[in-house]
Amino acid sequence: MATVELRNVGKVYEGGVRAVDNANITVSDREFVVLVGPSGCGKTTTLRMVAGLEDITEGELYIDGNLVNDIPPKDRDIAMVFQNYALYPHMTVYDNMAFGLKIRKYPKAEIQGRVKDAAGILEIEELLDRKPKALSGGQRQRVALGRAIVRKPKVFLFDEPLSNLDAKLRVQMRAEISALHTRLQATMIYVTHDQVEAMTMADKIVVMKSGIIQQIGSPLDLYNNPANRFVAGFLGSPAMNFITAKLREEGGRLIADEGDSQIELLPQHAAALKGHVGKEIVVGIRPEDFIYNEKGGKGIKTHVEIIEPLGAEIHVYVSTKKHQMVARVAPTVHFKVGDEAVFNPIMERIKFFDLETEQAIPV
């Protein structure tokens, strides 16, 4: 078993600066967990506390059921892959991968076997005699992965390992790390600010903001059922649209009045939103949940400001007098800047948030 559990873990730096507050995370055996959030949210600090590179101010950290708050990093049986690869420039690839085993006095034959096996998994056998300066960014990242693999640790930790790579290589390495997780059946904790990496790689996502965990769950659960406006806006590309609207009743119908446009809500929305009638709420609509109404008529009336053709789809940035939004439409739809465009949301998929607390209103 290789489990990691954070119980009420906090980190406070000198001067009272709180980087992480009351973090409770359980990483199950063989699970791939991604910590995601904007810069400064505390995700890397949390990872470094698991690694033992940062002291824990509050709470308890368990690895395989053992309390490790005061256990040094070298005795936690973890391996960390860093953003900047952290390779020794004067050593060959072989020696970089073998170094951790050599200082632990592993037999030479076992070191050779482990390095050979890891190089085979990562398809870098032909690079073993080269030095890091002769490698591309992707090759260096594979060497850093290999150095972690030879350790056969209980837990792999990744600190934004793909952020220095170009876009195409990031996509490739994303797939390779996911395949590596499946092959090794290892417990992995991965930190990134890229929500696409989180959505495509994770078994479970931990969304953080300002040192506080906002929500934990599977990628699809967080995408479809965000706990608050921050999670809803952070996951998804392009981001969810937010419309501030006043709720009112009209002839037995519930209307979300945006100002320029009125959205007639469904009967099943009425019970959940009853306490908000007469107040402003936030309506959340994902770009793919907008349907372009070619004939005009009822819907959200907008003006086209920017058109981004992406081949398989088009992102259309539009505005009302009060809001700016983006819709994802088929490449067969043709717009010009300045056009008037009416969009209807898929009503069963819209989300509602309290204007003041920003918490989701379940419907």
GROMACS .gro file of N, CA, C and O in nm, residues 36 193-200 205 207 219 222-224 226 229-242 285-288 315 326 328:
model
  148
   36VAL      N    1  -0.440   2.158  -0.830
   36VAL     CA    2  -0.445   2.260  -0.934
   36VAL      C    3  -0.498   2.389  -0.877
   36VAL      O    4  -0.578   2.391  -0.783
  193HIS      N    5  -0.067   2.438  -1.272
  193HIS     CA    6  -0.161   2.549  -1.280
  193HIS      C    7  -0.249   2.535  -1.403
  193HIS      O    8  -0.339   2.615  -1.426
  194ASP      N    9  -0.222   2.430  -1.483
  194ASP     CA   10  -0.290   2.409  -1.610
  194ASP      C   11  -0.410   2.317  -1.589
  194ASP      O   12  -0.394   2.197  -1.566
  195GLN      N   13  -0.532   2.373  -1.602
  195GLN     CA   14  -0.650   2.293  -1.576
  195GLN      C   15  -0.670   2.183  -1.680
  195GLN      O   16  -0.732   2.080  -1.652
  196VAL      N   17  -0.613   2.200  -1.801
  196VAL     CA   18  -0.623   2.095  -1.902
  196VAL      C   19  -0.544   1.972  -1.857
  196VAL      O   20  -0.590   1.858  -1.870
  197GLU      N   21  -0.423   1.994  -1.802
  197GLU     CA   22  -0.346   1.883  -1.748
  197GLU      C   23  -0.425   1.813  -1.638
  197GLU      O   24  -0.430   1.689  -1.632
  198ALA      N   25  -0.484   1.890  -1.550
  198ALA     CA   26  -0.560   1.832  -1.440
  198ALA      C   27  -0.676   1.747  -1.491
  198ALA      O   28  -0.697   1.634  -1.448
  199MET      N   29  -0.753   1.802  -1.587
  199MET     CA   30  -0.870   1.732  -1.637
  199MET      C   31  -0.833   1.604  -1.711
  199MET      O   32  -0.905   1.503  -1.702
  200THR      N   33  -0.723   1.605  -1.784
  200THR     CA   34  -0.690   1.490  -1.869
  200THR      C   35  -0.611   1.382  -1.796
  200THR      O   36  -0.613   1.266  -1.840
  205ILE      N   37  -0.904   1.540  -0.856
  205ILE     CA   38  -0.850   1.676  -0.860
  205ILE      C   39  -0.875   1.746  -0.727
  205ILE      O   40  -0.983   1.734  -0.669
  207VAL      N   41  -0.877   2.128  -0.609
  207VAL     CA   42  -0.871   2.267  -0.655
  207VAL      C   43  -0.843   2.357  -0.534
  207VAL      O   44  -0.913   2.350  -0.433
  219PRO      N   45  -1.247   1.453  -1.220
  219PRO     CA   46  -1.254   1.563  -1.316
  219PRO      C   47  -1.394   1.594  -1.365
  219PRO      O   48  -1.436   1.711  -1.366
  222LEU      N   49  -1.620   1.755  -1.087
  222LEU     CA   50  -1.591   1.896  -1.063
  222LEU      C   51  -1.638   1.982  -1.179
  222LEU      O   52  -1.685   2.095  -1.160
  223TYR      N   53  -1.623   1.931  -1.301
  223TYR     CA   54  -1.664   2.007  -1.420
  223TYR      C   55  -1.815   2.024  -1.424
  223TYR      O   56  -1.866   2.132  -1.454
  224ASN      N   57  -1.886   1.916  -1.393
  224ASN     CA   58  -2.032   1.919  -1.404
  224ASN      C   59  -2.102   1.969  -1.279
  224ASN      O   60  -2.215   2.018  -1.286
  226PRO      N   61  -1.960   2.197  -1.002
  226PRO     CA   62  -1.866   2.280  -0.924
  226PRO      C   63  -1.929   2.329  -0.795
  226PRO      O   64  -2.049   2.363  -0.792
  229ARG      N   65  -1.826   2.939  -0.757
  229ARG     CA   66  -1.797   3.010  -0.881
  229ARG      C   67  -1.651   2.997  -0.921
  229ARG      O   68  -1.620   2.988  -1.040
  230PHE      N   69  -1.562   2.994  -0.824
  230PHE     CA   70  -1.420   2.983  -0.857
  230PHE      C   71  -1.391   2.852  -0.929
  230PHE      O   72  -1.324   2.851  -1.034
  231VAL      N   73  -1.437   2.741  -0.875
  231VAL     CA   74  -1.413   2.611  -0.939
  231VAL      C   75  -1.476   2.607  -1.077
  231VAL      O   76  -1.416   2.560  -1.174
  232ALA      N   77  -1.598   2.659  -1.089
  232ALA     CA   78  -1.667   2.661  -1.218
  232ALA      C   79  -1.590   2.739  -1.322
  232ALA      O   80  -1.581   2.699  -1.438
  233GLY      N   81  -1.531   2.852  -1.281
  233GLY     CA   82  -1.459   2.936  -1.374
  233GLY      C   83  -1.319   2.888  -1.403
  233GLY      O   84  -1.263   2.918  -1.509
  234PHE      N   85  -1.260   2.810  -1.310
  234PHE     CA   86  -1.122   2.766  -1.328
  234PHE      C   87  -1.112   2.645  -1.420
  234PHE      O   88  -1.019   2.633  -1.500
  235LEU      N   89  -1.208   2.552  -1.408
  235LEU     CA   90  -1.204   2.432  -1.489
  235LEU      C   91  -1.287   2.452  -1.615
  235LEU      O   92  -1.405   2.485  -1.609
  236GLY      N   93  -1.223   2.430  -1.729
  236GLY     CA   94  -1.291   2.449  -1.856
  236GLY      C   95  -1.221   2.553  -1.940
  236GLY      O   96  -1.174   2.654  -1.888
  237SER      N   97  -1.209   2.525  -2.070
  237SER     CA   98  -1.141   2.618  -2.160
  237SER      C   99  -1.215   2.620  -2.294
  237SER      O  100  -1.225   2.517  -2.360
  238PRO      N  101  -1.268   2.737  -2.331
  238PRO     CA  102  -1.274   2.864  -2.257
  238PRO      C  103  -1.354   2.849  -2.127
  238PRO      O  104  -1.429   2.754  -2.110
  239ALA      N  105  -1.335   2.947  -2.040
  239ALA     CA  106  -1.396   2.940  -1.907
  239ALA      C  107  -1.546   2.958  -1.914
  239ALA      O  108  -1.602   3.012  -2.011
  240MET      N  109  -1.613   2.915  -1.808
  240MET     CA  110  -1.757   2.933  -1.797
  240MET      C  111  -1.793   3.082  -1.802
  240MET      O  112  -1.720   3.166  -1.750
  241ASN      N  113  -1.904   3.113  -1.867
  241ASN     CA  114  -1.958   3.249  -1.869
  241ASN      C  115  -2.043   3.272  -1.745
  241ASN      O  116  -2.117   3.184  -1.702
  242PHE      N  117  -2.033   3.391  -1.688
  242PHE     CA  118  -2.113   3.426  -1.570
  242PHE      C  119  -2.198   3.549  -1.602
  242PHE      O  120  -2.146   3.652  -1.647
  285ILE      N  121  -2.295   2.960  -1.756
  285ILE     CA  122  -2.321   2.888  -1.881
  285ILE      C  123  -2.187   2.859  -1.948
  285ILE      O  124  -2.110   2.950  -1.978
  286ARG      N  125  -2.158   2.731  -1.971
  286ARG     CA  126  -2.033   2.697  -2.038
  286ARG      C  127  -2.043   2.729  -2.187
  286ARG      O  128  -2.152   2.723  -2.246
  287PRO      N  129  -1.931   2.764  -2.252
  287PRO     CA  130  -1.934   2.802  -2.393
  287PRO      C  131  -1.998   2.699  -2.484
  287PRO      O  132  -2.065   2.733  -2.580
  288GLU      N  133  -1.977   2.569  -2.452
  288GLU     CA  134  -2.036   2.464  -2.537
  288GLU      C  135  -2.186   2.447  -2.513
  288GLU      O  136  -2.253   2.374  -2.587
  315HIS      N  137  -1.454   2.981  -3.161
  315HIS     CA  138  -1.486   3.052  -3.037
  315HIS      C  139  -1.531   3.192  -3.076
  315HIS      O  140  -1.455   3.266  -3.140
  326VAL      N  141  -1.833   3.406  -2.418
  326VAL     CA  142  -1.775   3.334  -2.530
  326VAL      C  143  -1.861   3.211  -2.555
  326VAL      O  144  -1.905   3.143  -2.461
  328ARG      N  145  -1.892   2.848  -2.800
  328ARG     CA  146  -1.821   2.753  -2.886
  328ARG      C  147  -1.921   2.702  -2.989
  328ARG      O  148  -2.023   2.641  -2.952
   0.00000   0.00000   0.00000
